[in-house]
XYZ file of C-alpha atoms in Angstrom:
439
model
C 28.873 -10.776 -6.971
C 25.814 -11.537 -4.844
C 23.187 -8.858 -4.248
C 20.827 -8.796 -1.280
C 17.692 -6.663 -1.157
C 15.547 -5.327 1.670
C 12.325 -3.549 0.722
C 10.583 -1.537 3.433
C 7.276 0.299 3.419
C 4.344 0.082 1.057
C 3.508 -2.007 -1.993
C 4.592 0.857 -4.270
C 8.070 0.513 -2.780
C 7.927 -3.219 -3.483
C 7.254 -2.494 -7.141
C 10.244 -0.129 -7.260
C 12.340 -2.899 -5.704
C 11.153 -5.421 -8.276
C 12.089 -3.097 -11.134
C 15.578 -2.706 -9.683
C 15.824 -6.493 -9.302
C 15.008 -6.885 -12.996
C 17.777 -4.444 -13.987
C 20.295 -6.309 -11.818
C 19.184 -9.710 -13.061
C 19.538 -8.573 -16.676
C 23.044 -7.318 -15.854
C 24.028 -10.788 -14.636
C 24.107 -10.234 -10.889
C 23.162 -13.095 -8.588
C 20.419 -12.418 -6.038
C 20.556 -13.877 -2.549
C 18.088 -13.945 0.313
C 20.896 -14.620 2.791
C 22.275 -11.321 4.062
C 25.439 -13.036 5.335
C 26.244 -14.158 1.792
C 25.668 -10.798 0.106
C 28.538 -8.712 -1.264
C 26.160 -5.780 -1.753
C 22.902 -5.058 0.052
C 20.396 -2.527 -1.234
C 17.832 -1.153 1.204
C 14.757 0.440 -0.335
C 13.617 2.702 2.489
C 10.311 4.192 3.576
C 10.150 7.783 4.805
C 6.419 8.464 5.024
C 5.924 8.947 8.786
C 8.023 8.857 11.936
C 7.744 5.122 12.654
C 8.670 4.262 9.062
C 11.697 6.557 9.126
C 12.830 5.013 12.409
C 12.489 1.498 10.983
C 14.530 2.489 7.931
C 17.302 4.018 10.043
C 17.488 1.020 12.365
C 17.560 -1.385 9.415
C 20.463 0.542 7.832
C 22.422 0.429 11.091
C 21.704 -3.261 11.610
C 22.702 -4.282 8.088
C 25.876 -2.163 8.262
C 27.122 -4.497 11.008
C 27.434 -7.222 8.353
C 30.553 -5.436 7.116
C 32.134 -6.857 10.278
C 30.398 -10.235 10.507
C 29.506 -11.126 6.909
C 30.799 -10.682 3.375
C 29.193 -7.269 2.917
C 31.359 -4.820 1.000
C 28.879 -2.115 -0.003
C 25.656 -0.874 1.563
C 23.452 1.050 -0.858
C 20.343 2.962 0.182
C 17.501 4.144 -2.013
C 13.786 4.888 -1.699
C 11.654 7.480 0.043
C 13.884 8.192 3.037
C 16.858 8.694 0.720
C 14.771 11.076 -1.394
C 13.437 12.950 1.615
C 16.797 13.269 3.383
C 18.893 13.642 0.250
C 20.877 16.569 1.681
C 21.867 14.856 4.906
C 21.334 11.105 4.827
C 24.996 10.160 4.353
C 26.005 12.610 7.049
C 23.465 11.124 9.471
C 24.300 7.549 8.464
C 27.977 7.329 7.457
C 27.652 3.539 7.234
C 26.097 4.044 3.783
C 28.448 3.638 0.807
C 26.105 4.878 -1.905
C 22.716 6.513 -1.970
C 20.298 7.191 -4.793
C 16.819 8.653 -4.791
C 13.656 7.449 -6.483
C 15.023 8.755 -9.772
C 17.757 6.106 -9.616
C 15.476 3.097 -10.030
C 16.541 2.505 -13.633
C 20.195 3.388 -12.926
C 20.785 0.932 -10.101
C 23.437 -1.065 -12.002
C 25.443 2.119 -12.563
C 25.016 3.069 -8.888
C 26.523 -0.255 -7.792
C 29.438 0.175 -10.173
C 30.047 3.709 -8.904
C 29.966 2.471 -5.310
C 33.036 0.358 -6.027
C 34.810 3.163 -7.882
C 34.476 5.866 -5.218
C 34.490 5.848 -1.430
C 31.111 7.593 -1.174
C 28.648 8.042 -4.031
C 25.399 10.004 -4.274
C 23.013 10.234 -7.214
C 19.720 12.098 -7.291
C 17.694 12.591 -10.446
C 14.356 14.289 -11.044
C 11.860 11.556 -10.206
C 9.101 13.325 -12.134
C 11.099 12.624 -15.304
C 11.773 8.982 -14.403
C 9.624 6.304 -16.098
C 7.280 4.741 -13.553
C 6.876 1.510 -15.485
C 9.382 -1.137 -16.444
C 10.224 -4.803 -16.306
C 9.747 -6.383 -12.883
C 11.341 -9.405 -11.259
C 8.639 -10.509 -8.824
C 10.008 -10.820 -5.311
C 7.750 -13.736 -4.350
C 5.390 -16.257 -5.942
C 2.229 -14.933 -4.335
C -0.706 -15.204 -6.787
C -1.955 -11.789 -5.683
C 0.175 -9.022 -7.210
C 0.167 -5.231 -7.084
C -0.103 -3.152 -10.237
C 0.755 0.550 -10.043
C -1.360 2.709 -12.351
C 0.014 6.141 -11.430
C 2.607 7.847 -9.266
C 2.813 10.992 -7.175
C -0.021 13.088 -5.794
C -1.621 16.489 -6.402
C -4.026 16.393 -3.436
C -1.654 18.234 -1.088
C -3.132 17.032 2.203
C -1.584 19.228 4.878
C -0.147 16.308 6.887
C 1.396 14.401 3.986
C 4.969 14.482 2.646
C 4.288 12.284 -0.388
C 4.086 15.151 -2.956
C 7.517 16.348 -1.800
C 8.910 12.815 -2.063
C 7.217 11.371 -5.141
C 6.215 14.529 -6.968
C 3.195 15.506 -8.980
C 0.499 13.079 -10.099
C 1.476 11.079 -13.191
C -0.779 8.470 -14.787
C 0.544 5.607 -16.850
C -1.057 5.027 -20.242
C -3.802 2.427 -20.365
C -1.758 0.527 -22.942
C 1.284 0.240 -20.661
C -0.896 -0.954 -17.764
C -2.608 -3.571 -19.948
C 0.779 -4.785 -21.209
C 2.089 -5.205 -17.665
C -1.121 -6.921 -16.565
C -0.714 -9.415 -19.412
C 2.888 -10.054 -18.347
C 1.752 -10.638 -14.776
C -0.954 -12.978 -16.019
C 1.653 -14.968 -17.953
C 3.698 -15.163 -14.730
C 0.761 -16.782 -12.923
C -1.050 -13.854 -11.286
C -4.609 -14.593 -10.199
C -5.335 -11.246 -8.564
C -4.480 -7.693 -9.627
C -4.443 -5.129 -6.851
C -4.542 -1.683 -8.468
C -2.603 0.902 -6.481
C -1.539 4.543 -6.650
C -1.514 7.451 -4.249
C -5.031 8.118 -5.581
C -6.378 5.499 -7.991
C -9.699 7.302 -8.421
C -7.844 10.220 -10.024
C -6.358 7.941 -12.667
C -6.137 9.428 -16.148
C -6.980 13.042 -15.329
C -3.530 14.276 -16.399
C -3.228 12.148 -19.554
C -6.810 12.007 -20.781
C -8.275 15.119 -19.095
C -10.896 13.017 -17.338
C -10.906 10.220 -14.775
C -10.452 6.913 -16.572
C -10.488 4.282 -13.835
C -13.771 2.747 -14.987
C -12.444 2.585 -18.567
C -9.251 0.933 -17.325
C -11.261 -1.697 -15.451
C -13.254 -2.462 -18.603
C -10.074 -2.849 -20.636
C -8.496 -5.120 -18.023
C -11.659 -7.219 -18.083
C -11.552 -7.581 -21.860
C -7.816 -7.957 -22.428
C -6.780 -10.238 -19.553
C -8.348 -13.289 -17.926
C -7.028 -12.670 -14.392
C -9.997 -13.650 -12.187
C -9.745 -10.987 -9.495
C -9.222 -7.218 -9.787
C -9.178 -5.227 -6.547
C -9.189 -1.445 -5.980
C -7.091 0.382 -3.406
C -6.818 4.091 -2.468
C -9.978 5.530 -4.017
C -10.741 8.971 -2.614
C -14.420 9.425 -1.673
C -14.834 12.702 -3.585
C -13.771 11.025 -6.844
C -15.858 7.833 -6.696
C -18.206 8.397 -9.610
C -21.482 6.702 -10.523
C -19.670 5.238 -13.532
C -17.031 3.656 -11.306
C -19.639 2.237 -8.939
C -21.522 0.753 -11.894
C -18.323 -0.845 -13.223
C -17.576 -2.456 -9.851
C -21.178 -3.677 -9.728
C -21.400 -4.991 -13.285
C -17.890 -6.273 -14.053
C -17.710 -9.820 -12.667
C -13.917 -9.683 -12.486
C -13.828 -6.577 -10.284
C -14.212 -7.653 -6.668
C -16.915 -6.012 -4.526
C -14.200 -4.426 -2.397
C -12.956 -0.868 -2.253
C -10.267 0.822 -0.185
C -11.458 4.368 0.453
C -9.391 6.446 2.920
C -11.545 9.079 4.616
C -9.031 10.195 7.326
C -11.742 12.010 9.319
C -15.376 13.124 9.168
C -15.426 16.351 11.169
C -15.675 19.103 8.546
C -13.350 21.534 10.413
C -10.715 18.790 10.724
C -11.096 17.822 7.056
C -10.650 21.473 6.097
C -7.449 21.789 8.153
C -6.240 18.553 6.582
C -6.910 20.122 3.156
C -8.972 17.061 2.268
C -11.360 17.375 -0.643
C -15.025 16.810 0.141
C -16.840 16.749 3.477
C -18.756 14.512 5.852
C -21.989 14.691 3.855
C -20.180 13.611 0.684
C -18.491 10.720 2.514
C -21.870 9.527 3.848
C -23.460 9.815 0.426
C -20.851 7.743 -1.375
C -20.930 5.023 1.300
C -24.727 4.847 1.073
C -24.537 4.683 -2.715
C -21.887 1.939 -2.690
C -23.915 -0.199 -0.287
C -27.158 0.398 -2.152
C -25.750 -0.445 -5.583
C -23.411 -3.257 -4.411
C -25.044 -4.852 -1.340
C -22.170 -7.251 -0.586
C -19.393 -4.678 -0.977
C -16.561 -4.622 1.536
C -15.414 -1.087 2.360
C -11.964 -0.556 3.849
C -10.904 2.844 5.151
C -8.161 4.603 7.096
C -8.436 7.441 9.597
C -6.050 9.724 11.478
C -6.485 10.582 15.152
C -4.817 13.429 17.011
C -4.532 15.858 14.110
C -3.575 19.360 15.325
C -6.577 21.113 16.822
C -8.766 17.976 16.941
C -11.078 18.554 19.894
C -12.638 15.901 22.101
C -15.959 16.577 20.405
C -14.472 16.193 16.927
C -12.856 12.904 17.909
C -16.172 11.674 19.339
C -17.823 12.661 16.049
C -15.349 10.425 14.211
C -15.845 7.592 16.698
C -19.645 7.816 16.444
C -19.428 7.786 12.647
C -17.327 4.626 12.707
C -19.763 2.927 15.090
C -22.710 3.895 12.887
C -21.100 3.148 9.523
C -19.521 -0.175 10.551
C -16.689 -0.268 8.047
C -15.777 -3.854 7.173
C -12.080 -3.036 7.460
C -10.415 -0.050 9.107
C -6.868 1.045 9.782
C -5.979 3.983 12.027
C -2.890 6.140 12.354
C -1.788 8.376 15.176
C -0.981 11.737 13.578
C 2.731 12.004 12.846
C 4.188 15.523 12.774
C 6.254 15.554 9.592
C 8.801 18.217 8.710
C 8.147 19.973 5.429
C 4.371 19.630 5.652
C 2.000 22.547 6.392
C 0.572 20.777 9.456
C 4.017 20.627 11.063
C 3.672 24.312 11.957
C 0.004 24.206 12.941
C -0.888 25.459 16.399
C -2.638 23.209 18.925
C -0.489 20.109 18.432
C -2.033 17.264 20.440
C -0.218 15.666 23.366
C 1.138 12.205 22.539
C -0.723 10.558 25.424
C -4.022 12.011 24.246
C -3.346 10.872 20.680
C -2.592 7.353 21.870
C -5.687 7.242 24.079
C -7.857 8.275 21.134
C -6.218 5.651 18.932
C -6.838 2.946 21.533
C -10.487 3.965 21.948
C -11.073 3.992 18.213
C -9.448 0.618 17.600
C -11.348 -0.884 20.516
C -14.598 0.240 18.916
C -13.551 -1.079 15.513
C -12.540 -4.435 16.994
C -16.092 -5.003 18.171
C -17.396 -4.178 14.698
C -14.823 -6.499 13.118
C -15.669 -9.292 15.552
C -19.373 -9.113 14.703
C -18.592 -8.975 10.983
C -16.335 -12.015 11.273
C -18.883 -14.008 13.279
C -21.527 -13.371 10.624
C -19.364 -15.279 8.135
C -19.605 -18.586 10.024
C -21.516 -21.145 7.979
C -20.879 -19.396 4.656
C -18.974 -20.978 1.769
C -16.307 -18.733 0.257
C -14.109 -18.909 -2.836
C -10.565 -18.695 -1.456
C -7.352 -18.024 -3.354
C -4.858 -20.422 -1.749
C -1.559 -18.729 -0.893
C 0.346 -21.434 0.962
C 0.594 -23.781 3.935
C 1.240 -22.651 7.499
C 3.277 -25.380 9.211
C 2.762 -23.855 12.651
C -1.023 -23.836 12.294
C -0.928 -27.054 10.241
C -3.418 -25.433 7.880
C -3.508 -23.926 4.432
C -4.176 -20.203 4.168
C -5.479 -17.776 1.595
C -7.892 -14.905 1.063
C -11.378 -14.388 -0.273
C -12.850 -11.299 -1.933
C -13.217 -9.535 1.406
C -9.535 -9.610 2.346
C -6.924 -7.497 0.587
C -3.278 -8.614 0.698
C -1.027 -7.343 3.506
C -3.690 -5.170 5.162
C -6.560 -7.543 5.977
C -6.927 -10.961 7.555
C -6.641 -14.425 6.054
C -8.686 -17.592 5.853
C -7.025 -20.666 7.361
C -8.434 -23.993 6.253
C -7.955 -27.740 6.273
C -8.289 -29.853 3.146
C -8.788 -33.566 2.517
C -6.700 -33.247 -0.637
C -3.596 -31.057 -1.097
C -4.381 -27.445 -2.031
C -2.063 -25.776 -4.518
C -1.017 -22.153 -4.008
C -2.454 -20.064 -6.818
C -5.584 -22.187 -7.132
C -9.072 -21.337 -5.928
C -10.793 -23.613 -3.421
C -14.228 -23.619 -1.840
C -14.066 -23.241 1.924
C -16.861 -23.503 4.467
C -16.265 -21.087 7.333
C -16.496 -22.843 10.697
C -14.902 -20.364 13.100
C -13.654 -16.792 13.350
C -11.532 -14.518 15.478
C -11.295 -10.741 15.335
C -9.513 -10.643 11.974
C -9.061 -14.178 10.560
C -11.507 -16.855 9.466
C -11.146 -20.637 9.748
C -12.742 -23.430 7.784
C -12.454 -26.549 5.677
C -12.675 -27.232 1.970
C -15.919 -28.530 0.531
């Protein structure tokens, strides 16, 4: 029996997919990347915001057509949308043969068996009691890999459905993280990207204090993976100890993903975000003072209920002044089951989109100037592959995180091997990518 897999959404979903792949591989199933050849297709869905839910639904409908045109016998759905819509997903999408929530990650073999035994099968377990670590079958050979250090969230931002989907905050033990990092190193990983809903909170539940700096030290001592990168650090939890570890540990890249979401204090309060504008400014100033070459990535939300023109302009001015190296923006998505869903003063969709366009236009100018300043520099680049269309190799340097940032395209006199580091002189730039040649 051949199994096909589609993984939607974030890198945490990808890790869940890879754990399910390992279970299926150990059970003797054959994996296929050709949907027309698959007897069973599993779709790991995303259900975070409206666009993600829509993509998941459309993917389910599209794949279900393979029951008519391919070999597909069973369509199985799992992931965040399944967890979020557990009471009605099979009713809304009768094309599904079996559905399991996040608590079914380690039971996926049994779910497939049950799908062939009954016409319709559902299985939902308590995800908070499900192990969040396990063997992974990497879904690609990219040298940059994601490593999840915790799951769930206790921050309770008023716009966010994640606590309802993935539950309370749960840290993995340092020992289990080190063991997985060593396994990834043995598999050829050259970059560890540490992820969680809130990495800066790591350890508070297990060790009664934040332990991210300690984890970084242990990873530095007990692995030899050259690059370690930090994602999803909340500004109110970035401690002096963490900043010092980023500064002093040569394996930790001078790069931090720090979602701020907004800077207007009244908006932050309605969002139930911890901290305030002054605290955000202070931590940015401290990061840039202690680590002069640091790259700061952030995300913001525009059009949150009650956001006034003046509050949006305050955010826009802050972005122009701060000049984040990398920035992603979201139009506020009104999500059922969240406190903000019932807030008064919901913003008109056209106004939200206009604010998004204005913000991204301002950020593009900042990005363009940042990119142009790189011309003439020589960068260490982790080669990821060859782009036949561009007729160039591509990879990333310390300033570019996987999936969310740009790439460096380069020519080479001698073949470059994916997974190896090369020295590249930057000769040109566009708004998000850099171009160069090996030296």
